[in-house]
Short mmCIF file of C-alpha atoms and ligand atoms in Angstrom, two decimals:
data_model
loop_
_atom_site.label_atom_id
_atom_site.label_comp_id
_atom_site.label_asym_id
_atom_site.label_seq_id
_atom_site.Cartn_x
_atom_site.Cartn_y
_atom_site.Cartn_z
CA UNK A 1 -1.22 -28.71 -21.06
CA UNK A 2 -1.79 -25.16 -19.92
CA UNK A 3 1.62 -23.40 -18.67
CA UNK A 4 3.29 -22.82 -15.31
CA UNK A 5 2.85 -19.82 -13.80
CA UNK A 6 5.30 -18.81 -11.64
CA UNK A 7 4.59 -16.38 -9.10
CA UNK A 8 7.71 -14.49 -7.21
CA UNK A 9 6.78 -12.24 -4.94
CA UNK A 10 9.95 -10.28 -3.77
CA UNK A 11 9.96 -7.07 -2.13
CA UNK A 12 10.25 -4.62 -3.30
CA UNK A 13 12.70 -1.49 -1.91
CA UNK A 14 11.15 2.46 -1.73
CA UNK A 15 12.88 5.76 -2.62
CA UNK A 16 10.85 7.68 -0.03
CA UNK A 17 11.61 5.21 2.46
CA UNK A 18 15.43 5.05 1.94
CA UNK A 19 15.23 8.83 2.40
CA UNK A 20 13.06 9.66 4.77
CA UNK A 21 15.42 6.66 7.07
CA UNK A 22 18.46 8.31 6.04
CA UNK A 23 17.59 12.03 6.81
CA UNK A 24 15.72 10.60 9.88
CA UNK A 25 19.90 8.87 10.33
CA UNK A 26 21.31 12.02 9.57
CA UNK A 27 19.28 14.62 12.27
CA UNK A 28 19.32 12.42 14.71
CA UNK A 29 22.98 12.42 14.54
CA UNK A 30 22.85 15.33 14.10
CA UNK A 31 20.62 16.21 17.60
CA UNK A 32 23.12 14.13 19.66
CA UNK A 33 26.36 15.60 18.75
CA UNK A 34 24.32 18.39 19.28
CA UNK A 35 23.09 17.51 22.66
CA UNK A 36 27.05 16.56 23.59
CA UNK A 37 28.52 19.78 22.99
CA UNK A 38 24.66 21.01 24.74
CA UNK A 39 25.10 19.08 27.99
CA UNK A 40 29.19 20.44 28.09
CA UNK A 41 28.36 23.89 28.27
CA UNK A 42 25.36 23.74 30.74
CA UNK A 43 27.78 21.49 32.58
CA UNK A 44 30.13 24.61 32.82
CA UNK A 45 27.86 26.93 33.22
CA UNK A 46 26.12 25.05 36.13
CA UNK A 47 29.44 24.02 37.65
CA UNK A 48 29.10 28.30 37.56
CA UNK A 49 25.85 28.75 38.87
CA UNK A 50 25.64 26.29 41.58
CA UNK A 51 29.04 27.05 43.15
CA UNK A 52 27.48 30.30 43.67
CA UNK A 53 23.79 29.24 45.71
CA UNK A 54 25.74 26.66 47.65
CA UNK A 55 28.44 29.27 48.77
CA UNK A 56 25.38 31.57 49.84
CA UNK A 57 23.01 28.73 51.60
CA UNK A 58 25.84 27.19 53.97
CA UNK A 59 27.04 30.58 54.24
CA UNK A 60 24.05 30.42 55.63
CA UNK A 61 23.26 27.29 57.94
CA UNK A 62 26.88 28.01 58.25
CA UNK A 63 26.13 31.62 61.14
CA UNK A 64 23.57 29.23 62.40
CA UNK A 65 26.17 27.02 63.30
CA UNK A 66 28.79 29.79 63.55
CA UNK A 67 26.33 31.29 66.80
CA UNK A 68 25.89 27.69 68.67
CA UNK A 69 29.55 26.93 68.74
CA UNK A 70 29.94 30.42 70.33
CA UNK A 71 27.30 30.12 73.38
CA UNK A 72 30.37 27.12 74.14
CA UNK A 73 31.80 28.77 76.99
CA UNK A 74 35.01 27.69 77.71
CA UNK A 75 35.49 24.91 79.32
CA UNK A 76 32.83 22.97 76.39
CA UNK A 77 34.98 23.83 74.06
CA UNK A 78 37.84 22.40 75.78
CA UNK A 79 36.24 18.70 75.27
CA UNK A 80 34.12 19.66 72.26
CA UNK A 81 32.86 17.81 70.43
CA UNK A 82 31.17 14.55 71.05
CA UNK A 83 28.00 13.13 68.63
CA UNK A 84 26.16 15.14 70.66
CA UNK A 85 27.69 18.39 70.32
CA UNK A 86 27.37 17.79 66.92
CA UNK A 87 23.77 17.45 66.75
CA UNK A 88 23.12 20.56 69.43
CA UNK A 89 24.74 22.50 66.59
CA UNK A 90 22.28 21.27 63.36
CA UNK A 91 19.93 21.67 66.46
CA UNK A 92 18.28 24.86 64.46
CA UNK A 93 19.06 24.17 60.98
CA UNK A 94 15.83 23.76 59.10
CA UNK A 95 16.62 21.67 55.91
CA UNK A 96 13.74 20.47 53.07
CA UNK A 97 13.97 19.99 49.84
CA UNK A 98 16.58 17.78 49.17
CA UNK A 99 18.44 19.18 51.16
CA UNK A 100 21.43 18.31 54.00
CA UNK A 101 23.95 19.40 56.37
CA UNK A 102 26.09 17.41 58.09
CA UNK A 103 29.35 17.57 60.89
CA UNK A 104 32.17 15.47 60.25
CA UNK A 105 34.78 15.38 62.52
CA UNK A 106 36.69 13.65 64.91
CA UNK A 107 34.30 12.27 66.73
CA UNK A 108 32.77 11.31 63.32
CA UNK A 109 29.79 11.45 61.03
CA UNK A 110 26.17 13.34 62.42
CA UNK A 111 23.24 14.78 59.90
CA UNK A 112 21.14 16.85 60.21
CA UNK A 113 17.68 14.72 60.79
CA UNK A 114 15.49 14.10 58.30
CA UNK A 115 18.38 13.96 55.77
CA UNK A 116 18.90 9.93 56.55
CA UNK A 117 16.48 10.01 54.46
CA UNK A 118 17.21 11.45 51.15
CA UNK A 119 21.26 9.80 52.21
CA UNK A 120 22.58 6.66 52.75
CA UNK A 121 25.52 6.54 55.62
CA UNK A 122 27.93 6.06 52.82
CA UNK A 123 27.07 8.13 50.61
CA UNK A 124 27.12 11.09 52.74
CA UNK A 125 30.31 10.11 54.15
CA UNK A 126 31.71 9.70 50.43
CA UNK A 127 29.99 13.67 49.43
CA UNK A 128 31.46 15.18 52.14
CA UNK A 129 35.24 13.88 51.94
CA UNK A 130 34.85 14.89 48.64
CA UNK A 131 34.37 17.71 49.09
CA UNK A 132 37.01 18.74 51.73
CA UNK A 133 39.04 18.05 49.64
CA UNK A 134 38.02 19.81 46.53
CA UNK A 135 39.19 22.99 45.54
CA UNK A 136 37.78 26.06 47.28
CA UNK A 137 35.33 22.98 49.25
CA UNK A 138 33.34 22.95 46.53
CA UNK A 139 32.23 19.45 44.77
CA UNK A 140 29.99 18.59 42.73
CA UNK A 141 29.17 14.36 43.41
CA UNK A 142 27.38 12.12 40.39
CA UNK A 143 26.13 8.66 41.99
CA UNK A 144 24.06 8.22 39.01
CA UNK A 145 22.45 10.06 35.96
CA UNK A 146 19.41 11.38 38.88
CA UNK A 147 21.41 11.42 41.59
CA UNK A 148 24.06 14.86 41.02
CA UNK A 149 24.82 16.32 44.06
CA UNK A 150 26.54 19.12 44.93
CA UNK A 151 29.05 19.69 48.39
CA UNK A 152 30.42 22.44 49.90
CA UNK A 153 32.11 22.38 53.32
CA UNK A 154 33.90 24.37 55.92
CA UNK A 155 35.90 24.20 58.03
CA UNK A 156 34.77 25.35 62.04
CA UNK A 157 36.15 27.61 64.17
CA UNK A 158 38.18 25.96 67.26
CA UNK A 159 41.00 23.42 66.98
CA UNK A 160 40.65 19.72 64.86
CA UNK A 161 38.54 18.07 67.27
CA UNK A 162 35.37 20.72 65.68
CA UNK A 163 35.57 19.27 61.86
CA UNK A 164 34.38 20.51 58.81
CA UNK A 165 30.71 21.71 58.00
CA UNK A 166 28.80 19.98 55.26
CA UNK A 167 26.11 21.60 53.49
CA UNK A 168 24.45 19.57 50.57
CA UNK A 169 21.86 19.62 47.67
CA UNK A 170 20.13 17.53 45.20
CA UNK A 171 21.47 19.80 41.81
CA UNK A 172 18.45 17.84 39.68
CA UNK A 173 16.02 18.92 42.36
CA UNK A 174 16.90 22.27 42.64
CA UNK A 175 13.88 24.49 40.69
CA UNK A 176 16.30 26.33 38.71
CA UNK A 177 17.50 23.40 36.97
CA UNK A 178 14.19 21.25 36.22
CA UNK A 179 13.64 24.17 34.44
CA UNK A 180 15.78 24.02 32.45
CA UNK A 181 16.44 20.29 31.17
CA UNK A 182 12.42 20.53 30.82
CA UNK A 183 12.89 23.05 28.98
CA UNK A 184 15.91 21.55 26.75
CA UNK A 185 13.70 17.77 27.00
CA UNK A 186 10.25 19.77 25.34
CA UNK A 187 12.74 21.53 23.45
CA UNK A 188 14.21 18.71 21.99
CA UNK A 189 11.07 17.15 21.88
CA UNK A 190 9.43 19.96 20.08
CA UNK A 191 12.13 19.69 16.84
CA UNK A 192 12.36 16.17 16.74
CA UNK A 193 9.02 15.93 15.54
CA UNK A 194 9.05 19.16 13.28
CA UNK A 195 12.07 17.56 11.83
CA UNK A 196 9.83 14.07 11.41
CA UNK A 197 6.26 16.26 10.30
CA UNK A 198 8.62 18.58 7.87
CA UNK A 199 10.55 14.83 5.40
CA UNK A 200 7.49 13.49 5.88
CA UNK A 201 6.01 16.80 4.63
CA UNK A 202 8.74 17.02 1.69
CA UNK A 203 9.08 12.97 0.08
CA UNK A 204 5.48 12.67 -0.24
CA UNK A 205 5.42 16.53 -1.86
CA UNK A 206 8.98 14.74 -4.14
CA UNK A 207 7.26 11.31 -4.45
CA UNK A 208 3.63 12.87 -5.91
CA UNK A 209 4.63 13.50 -9.41
CA UNK A 210 5.70 9.46 -9.67
CA UNK A 211 2.76 9.21 -7.83
CA UNK A 212 -0.07 11.29 -10.62
CA UNK A 213 2.16 9.52 -13.23
CA UNK A 214 1.88 5.81 -12.20
CA UNK A 215 -2.38 7.22 -12.32
CA UNK A 216 -1.72 8.33 -15.32
CA UNK A 217 -0.01 4.54 -16.67
CA UNK A 218 -2.31 2.75 -15.14
CA UNK A 219 -5.22 4.18 -17.38
CA UNK A 220 -3.11 3.98 -20.64
CA UNK A 221 -4.21 0.60 -22.13
CA UNK A 222 -3.52 -0.61 -25.63
CA UNK A 223 -6.67 1.07 -27.57
CA UNK A 224 -6.45 4.44 -25.68
CA UNK A 225 -3.00 5.10 -27.20
CA UNK A 226 -4.38 8.15 -28.72
CA UNK A 227 -4.35 10.44 -25.95
CA UNK A 228 -1.75 8.38 -23.55
CA UNK A 229 1.20 10.83 -24.03
CA UNK A 230 2.09 12.23 -20.96
CA UNK A 231 2.42 15.20 -20.14
CA UNK A 232 6.38 16.29 -19.74
CA UNK A 233 5.64 20.98 -19.23
CA UNK A 234 5.51 19.80 -15.56
CA UNK A 235 7.73 17.49 -15.11
CA UNK A 236 10.95 18.04 -12.64
CA UNK A 237 14.59 17.40 -14.37
CA UNK A 238 14.63 14.34 -13.05
CA UNK A 239 11.46 12.64 -14.64
CA UNK A 240 11.50 14.15 -17.50
CA UNK A 241 14.10 11.72 -19.41
CA UNK A 242 11.67 8.68 -18.62
CA UNK A 243 9.01 10.81 -19.63
CA UNK A 244 10.46 11.60 -23.26
CA UNK A 245 11.60 8.11 -23.78
CA UNK A 246 7.78 6.64 -22.41
CA UNK A 247 6.06 8.51 -24.69
CA UNK A 248 8.39 7.84 -27.65
CA UNK A 249 7.82 4.40 -26.43
CA UNK A 250 4.33 4.74 -27.01
CA UNK A 251 4.35 6.82 -29.98
CA UNK A 252 6.52 3.96 -31.42
CA UNK A 253 3.25 1.24 -29.56
CA UNK A 254 0.61 2.98 -31.00
CA UNK A 255 1.84 3.20 -34.81
CA UNK A 256 2.26 -0.94 -34.51
CA UNK A 257 -1.52 -1.02 -33.48
CA UNK A 258 -2.88 1.21 -36.59
CA UNK A 259 -0.71 -0.91 -38.81
CA UNK A 260 -2.11 -4.55 -36.87
CA UNK A 261 -5.42 -3.26 -36.42
CA UNK A 262 -5.10 -2.02 -40.45
CA UNK A 263 -3.51 -5.21 -41.02
CA UNK A 264 -6.32 -7.51 -40.16
CA UNK A 265 -8.73 -5.85 -41.74
CA UNK A 266 -7.19 -5.86 -44.36
CA UNK A 267 -6.73 -9.59 -44.04
CA UNK A 268 -10.07 -10.00 -42.85
CA UNK A 269 -11.85 -8.20 -46.07
CA UNK A 270 -9.36 -9.81 -48.99
CA UNK A 271 -10.13 -14.27 -47.79
CA UNK A 272 -13.41 -13.39 -46.98
CA UNK A 273 -14.23 -13.88 -50.59
CA UNK A 274 -12.53 -16.55 -51.72
CA UNK A 275 -14.20 -18.39 -49.13
CA UNK A 276 -17.01 -17.66 -49.51
CA UNK A 277 -16.46 -19.05 -53.31
CA UNK A 278 -14.80 -22.21 -52.25
CA UNK A 279 -17.82 -22.41 -49.78
CA UNK A 280 -19.38 -22.21 -52.44
CA UNK A 281 -17.74 -25.06 -54.88
CA UNK A 282 -18.25 -27.33 -51.72
CA UNK A 283 -21.37 -27.22 -51.40
CA UNK A 284 -22.04 -27.59 -55.05
CA UNK A 285 -20.32 -30.99 -55.39
CA UNK A 286 -21.74 -31.84 -52.35
CA UNK A 287 -25.24 -31.49 -53.50
CA UNK A 288 -25.14 -32.05 -57.02
CA UNK A 289 -22.23 -35.32 -57.93
CA UNK A 290 -24.45 -38.20 -57.13
CA UNK A 291 -21.53 -40.54 -57.85
CA UNK A 292 -19.05 -39.18 -54.68
CA UNK A 293 -18.24 -42.35 -52.32
CA UNK A 294 -17.90 -41.96 -48.55
CA UNK A 295 -15.04 -40.24 -47.98
CA UNK A 296 -15.33 -38.66 -50.50
CA UNK A 297 -18.43 -36.94 -49.49
CA UNK A 298 -16.81 -36.97 -45.91
CA UNK A 299 -13.47 -34.61 -46.54
CA UNK A 300 -15.43 -31.93 -48.44
CA UNK A 301 -18.15 -32.08 -45.48
CA UNK A 302 -14.60 -31.37 -42.56
CA UNK A 303 -13.50 -28.70 -45.71
CA UNK A 304 -16.62 -26.63 -45.50
CA UNK A 305 -16.55 -27.11 -41.34
CA UNK A 306 -13.14 -25.27 -42.17
CA UNK A 307 -14.43 -22.58 -44.80
CA UNK A 308 -17.19 -21.87 -42.37
CA UNK A 309 -14.63 -22.03 -39.42
CA UNK A 310 -12.78 -19.69 -40.90
CA UNK A 311 -15.52 -17.02 -42.52
CA UNK A 312 -16.31 -16.37 -39.08
CA UNK A 313 -13.10 -16.34 -37.38
CA UNK A 314 -12.74 -13.33 -40.28
CA UNK A 315 -16.25 -11.89 -39.36
CA UNK A 316 -14.74 -11.13 -35.51
CA UNK A 317 -11.82 -9.76 -36.80
CA UNK A 318 -13.40 -7.13 -38.84
CA UNK A 319 -15.49 -6.35 -36.17
CA UNK A 320 -13.14 -6.12 -33.96
CA UNK A 321 -11.10 -3.77 -36.56
CA UNK A 322 -14.56 -1.81 -37.73
CA UNK A 323 -15.14 -1.57 -33.10
CA UNK A 324 -11.86 0.04 -33.26
CA UNK A 325 -12.14 2.60 -35.86
CA UNK A 326 -15.75 2.82 -34.87
CA UNK A 327 -17.07 1.65 -37.72
CA UNK A 328 -19.23 -0.79 -36.35
CA UNK A 329 -22.99 0.15 -36.77
CA UNK A 330 -24.79 -1.41 -33.54
CA UNK A 331 -28.43 -0.35 -33.79
CA UNK A 332 -29.70 1.10 -30.64
CA UNK A 333 -33.65 0.42 -30.82
CA UNK A 334 -36.56 -1.69 -29.98
CA UNK A 335 -36.96 -5.35 -30.07
CA UNK A 336 -39.51 -7.65 -29.06
CA UNK A 337 -36.52 -10.19 -27.37
CA UNK A 338 -38.82 -14.24 -27.79
CA UNK A 339 -38.44 -14.19 -30.62
CA UNK A 340 -34.92 -12.84 -30.41
CA UNK A 341 -33.96 -15.33 -28.53
CA UNK A 342 -35.49 -17.83 -30.16
CA UNK A 343 -33.97 -17.42 -33.21
CA UNK A 344 -30.38 -17.80 -30.99
CA UNK A 345 -32.30 -21.18 -29.68
CA UNK A 346 -33.57 -22.75 -32.96
CA UNK A 347 -29.69 -22.20 -34.20
CA UNK A 348 -28.64 -22.81 -31.49
CA UNK A 349 -29.85 -26.33 -31.50
CA UNK A 350 -29.31 -27.43 -34.65
CA UNK A 351 -25.60 -26.15 -34.42
CA UNK A 352 -24.52 -28.44 -31.44
CA UNK A 353 -26.34 -32.24 -29.76
CA UNK A 354 -26.46 -30.26 -26.00
CA UNK A 355 -29.92 -30.48 -24.83
CA UNK A 356 -31.03 -26.79 -24.24
CA UNK A 357 -33.69 -26.06 -21.92
CA UNK A 358 -34.73 -22.59 -22.22
CA UNK A 359 -37.79 -20.89 -19.71
CA UNK A 360 -38.14 -18.63 -22.74
CA UNK A 361 -41.55 -20.34 -22.13
CA UNK A 362 -42.69 -19.52 -18.93
CA UNK A 363 -42.09 -14.74 -20.02
CA UNK A 364 -44.38 -12.19 -21.19
CA UNK A 365 -43.23 -9.98 -24.34
CA UNK A 366 -40.60 -8.04 -23.60
CA UNK A 367 -39.08 -5.56 -25.51
CA UNK A 368 -34.51 -3.94 -25.19
CA UNK A 369 -33.10 -1.68 -26.30
CA UNK A 370 -30.55 -2.82 -28.40
CA UNK A 371 -29.63 -4.64 -32.28
CA UNK A 372 -31.14 -7.63 -32.35
CA UNK A 373 -29.64 -9.97 -34.92
CA UNK A 374 -26.10 -8.81 -32.50
CA UNK A 375 -27.85 -9.83 -29.46
CA UNK A 376 -27.98 -13.64 -31.20
CA UNK A 377 -25.13 -13.84 -32.09
CA UNK A 378 -23.37 -12.58 -28.96
CA UNK A 379 -25.55 -15.79 -26.74
CA UNK A 380 -24.44 -18.23 -30.27
CA UNK A 381 -20.81 -17.34 -29.47
CA UNK A 382 -21.80 -17.96 -25.84
CA UNK A 383 -23.51 -20.82 -26.51
CA UNK A 384 -20.87 -22.67 -28.69
CA UNK A 385 -18.19 -22.37 -25.69
CA UNK A 386 -21.24 -23.83 -23.08
CA UNK A 387 -20.69 -26.69 -25.65
CA UNK A 388 -17.35 -26.36 -26.19
CA UNK A 389 -15.66 -26.93 -22.29
CA UNK A 390 -18.54 -29.47 -21.35
CA UNK A 391 -18.84 -32.76 -22.47
CA UNK A 392 -20.56 -34.22 -25.11
CA UNK A 393 -24.63 -33.67 -24.05
CA UNK A 394 -24.42 -32.24 -21.50
CA UNK A 395 -27.59 -30.08 -20.57
CA UNK A 396 -27.24 -26.10 -21.67
CA UNK A 397 -29.65 -23.55 -19.91
CA UNK A 398 -30.65 -20.16 -20.95
CA UNK A 399 -32.27 -18.22 -18.51
CA UNK A 400 -34.08 -14.62 -18.74
CA UNK A 401 -34.28 -12.96 -16.21
CA UNK A 402 -36.41 -9.75 -16.19
CA UNK A 403 -35.98 -7.09 -13.30
CA UNK A 404 -37.51 -3.47 -13.61
CA UNK A 405 -34.59 -1.57 -15.21
CA UNK A 406 -32.71 -4.65 -16.89
CA UNK A 407 -33.58 -8.14 -18.74
CA UNK A 408 -30.53 -10.72 -17.91
CA UNK A 409 -30.08 -13.72 -20.07
CA UNK A 410 -27.73 -16.52 -18.29
CA UNK A 411 -26.43 -19.56 -20.92
CA UNK A 412 -25.13 -20.90 -17.80
CA UNK A 413 -22.58 -25.27 -18.35
CA UNK A 414 -22.36 -27.94 -16.77
CA UNK A 415 -18.62 -27.92 -18.12
CA UNK A 416 -15.03 -27.63 -16.95
CA UNK A 417 -15.77 -24.18 -15.41
CA UNK A 418 -12.76 -21.70 -15.71
CA UNK A 419 -11.06 -21.01 -12.49
CA UNK A 420 -11.09 -18.02 -10.63
CA UNK A 421 -8.15 -15.43 -11.05
CA UNK A 422 -8.35 -16.14 -14.71
CA UNK A 423 -12.13 -14.87 -15.17
CA UNK A 424 -11.27 -11.17 -15.64
CA UNK A 425 -8.94 -12.77 -18.32
CA UNK A 426 -10.89 -13.81 -21.21
CA UNK A 427 -12.85 -11.27 -22.29
CA UNK A 428 -9.60 -9.58 -23.64
CA UNK A 429 -8.87 -10.90 -27.46
CA UNK A 430 -6.59 -14.05 -27.88
CA UNK A 431 -7.24 -14.94 -24.85
CA UNK A 432 -7.90 -18.74 -23.11
CA UNK A 433 -8.39 -18.89 -20.15
CA UNK A 434 -5.02 -21.47 -18.18
CA UNK A 435 -6.23 -24.23 -16.48
CA UNK A 436 -8.83 -24.19 -19.42
CA UNK A 437 -8.14 -27.52 -22.05
CA UNK A 438 -9.40 -27.24 -25.72
CA UNK A 439 -11.43 -30.43 -26.27
CA UNK A 440 -9.88 -32.80 -29.02
CA UNK A 441 -10.72 -31.40 -32.75
CA UNK A 442 -11.78 -27.30 -31.35
CA UNK A 443 -10.31 -24.95 -32.81
CA UNK A 444 -10.07 -21.67 -30.24
CA UNK A 445 -9.29 -18.34 -31.16
CA UNK A 446 -9.02 -16.24 -28.00
CA UNK A 447 -12.22 -13.57 -29.26
CA UNK A 448 -15.52 -15.02 -28.93
CA UNK A 449 -15.80 -13.19 -25.66
CA UNK A 450 -14.27 -9.61 -26.54
CA UNK A 451 -16.48 -9.70 -29.06
CA UNK A 452 -20.01 -10.62 -27.01
CA UNK A 453 -18.54 -7.31 -24.24
CA UNK A 454 -17.93 -4.75 -27.34
CA UNK A 455 -21.65 -5.68 -28.88
CA UNK A 456 -23.18 -6.29 -25.83
CA UNK A 457 -21.06 -2.73 -23.94
CA UNK A 458 -22.79 -0.92 -27.32
CA UNK A 459 -25.84 -1.75 -27.18
CA UNK A 460 -25.87 -0.23 -23.20
CA UNK A 461 -25.77 -3.06 -21.37
CA UNK A 462 -22.61 -5.57 -19.64
CA UNK A 463 -21.64 -8.80 -19.27
CA UNK A 464 -21.45 -11.22 -16.23
CA UNK A 465 -19.78 -14.64 -15.85
CA UNK A 466 -19.67 -17.04 -12.02
CA UNK A 467 -17.69 -19.94 -12.71
CA UNK A 468 -16.73 -23.23 -9.98
CA UNK A 469 -13.74 -25.15 -11.67
CA UNK A 470 -15.27 -28.37 -11.92
CA UNK A 471 -18.69 -27.58 -11.86
CA UNK A 472 -19.31 -25.39 -14.83
CA UNK A 473 -19.62 -21.40 -15.86
CA UNK A 474 -22.69 -19.15 -16.39
CA UNK A 475 -22.37 -15.95 -18.65
CA UNK A 476 -24.72 -12.80 -17.84
CA UNK A 477 -25.42 -10.20 -20.36
CA UNK A 478 -27.60 -7.69 -19.03
CA UNK A 479 -29.80 -5.32 -21.59
CA UNK A 480 -31.67 -1.63 -20.71
CA UNK A 481 -35.55 -2.74 -21.47
CA UNK A 482 -37.53 -0.51 -22.96
CA UNK A 483 -39.32 2.45 -21.81
CA UNK A 484 -43.11 1.82 -21.59
CA UNK A 485 -44.03 4.16 -24.04
P1 ADP B 1 -11.97 -19.30 -27.20
O1 ADP B 1 -13.19 -20.23 -26.77
O2 ADP B 1 -12.45 -19.05 -29.04
O3 ADP B 1 -10.78 -19.42 -27.20
P2 ADP B 1 -13.29 -17.18 -26.36
O4 ADP B 1 -12.95 -15.21 -26.76
O5 ADP B 1 -14.44 -17.07 -27.09
O6 ADP B 1 -12.89 -17.55 -26.75
O7 ADP B 1 -13.01 -18.09 -25.14
C1 ADP B 1 -12.16 -17.84 -23.94
C2 ADP B 1 -11.72 -18.40 -23.23
O8 ADP B 1 -12.24 -18.24 -22.24
C3 ADP B 1 -11.14 -19.50 -23.35
O9 ADP B 1 -10.32 -19.87 -24.78
C4 ADP B 1 -11.83 -20.94 -22.89
O10 ADP B 1 -10.29 -20.77 -21.86
C5 ADP B 1 -12.71 -19.67 -21.50
N1 ADP B 1 -13.89 -20.10 -21.56
C6 ADP B 1 -15.27 -18.84 -21.86
N2 ADP B 1 -15.97 -19.98 -22.00
C7 ADP B 1 -15.95 -20.56 -21.35
C8 ADP B 1 -16.38 -21.76 -20.61
N3 ADP B 1 -18.67 -21.69 -20.64
N4 ADP B 1 -16.05 -22.78 -20.19
C9 ADP B 1 -14.71 -23.04 -19.91
N5 ADP B 1 -14.22 -21.70 -20.56
C10 ADP B 1 -14.69 -20.96 -21.00
#
């Protein structure tokens, strides 16, 4: 039964992202504190500046109001003042940019024309009263952040009834304040962007060694362990222990892999001779002994098949260990494709009961480059698998197609098929596809396809596979055509 694969999708945390967030929080906190300090300082400075400005402007306006007051006759001064009088006093003032003036006395509150579009009566009254009662008649009323109003109140000459003259203007509408706010906002934005940029840049630089390390690690494979040690000369101090540990581990693995290869090679050599002797004895007993009963003949037949299977497995192991030691001799010479394929098909038809069709009769003579015997071996492996993983007597098709540069030989079966996520794995050594079951009394070493791949690639070709579970598989060998003489 295939082992159940449990896949847990864990979310991993990123060191870089965490560092980035912590730095951003620190920078943000720092910005807020410095903003609070700067705002407090600015308010103090602004108050002084506003006081001076309002003092100057209100005195100019007051001068015009006083002129009106001075023009009153003694009798008029006696009955002063009514709201129309206040209105007349304020008449000469031409105020814009949100500036306003008012007189608040026993006759009530009268403000300059236009001021009522900017301020509500209640607001005017509130600001005026606060200014009148403030020290030096100056106040800043913070209605809300955008509507802070600075006001200066001055007692008009004359009796109680002449009241107070109040000059007011919104703080944020003042060009100096506006400019200062804009500069401050701009500077803060630039600072935040700059800090963010520097942080991202630094994080990328800090983690560059980790990224390049992971790329180097990804390129390491079991059969490339020889040059797999990671360089430590330019590594950062923090990574050094990990790198040293890793290099030590690679060295141990390399030694162990070399031992394994040596072991496989020795075993294959040592086993082959006795197996050949056993097989020879079985054959001679089977051929010569007339007096064998059926049961004994069957038992010897099974023993012979098992010896054959062991022999094949040992040849595979020997091939792989020779390939690992670069000692596998594979010819790279032009040969006629059709006779080789006919030979491979003859062997396969003798070995398997499945009907095997082919399209060789449609082909014209084709010369490919490689090793004819090894190609026969590869096709034998593929047809063997096709038969092994299909029901008895299910048809197998061998199709050959030619393009200008290469020839493709496809072995197609109507067997179990292979799950998509296993298609890459099956070319690895000692690997069986999960989800494909091994039929009763069949053996599997997981070596066949890795040998096919290794041999075909050594001939300058490639191997590919397409498969649908329940419908079957198609394995293709692609070999380069021999250049025309
Ligand atoms: P083996 O057949 O000895 O196990 P191979 O390397 O030839 O080793 O094949 C690896 C695995 O690929 C097999 O174990 C099997 O699961 C799968 N496989 C190969 N050929 C086929 C096929 N024609 N149909 C279904 N599965 C296949």
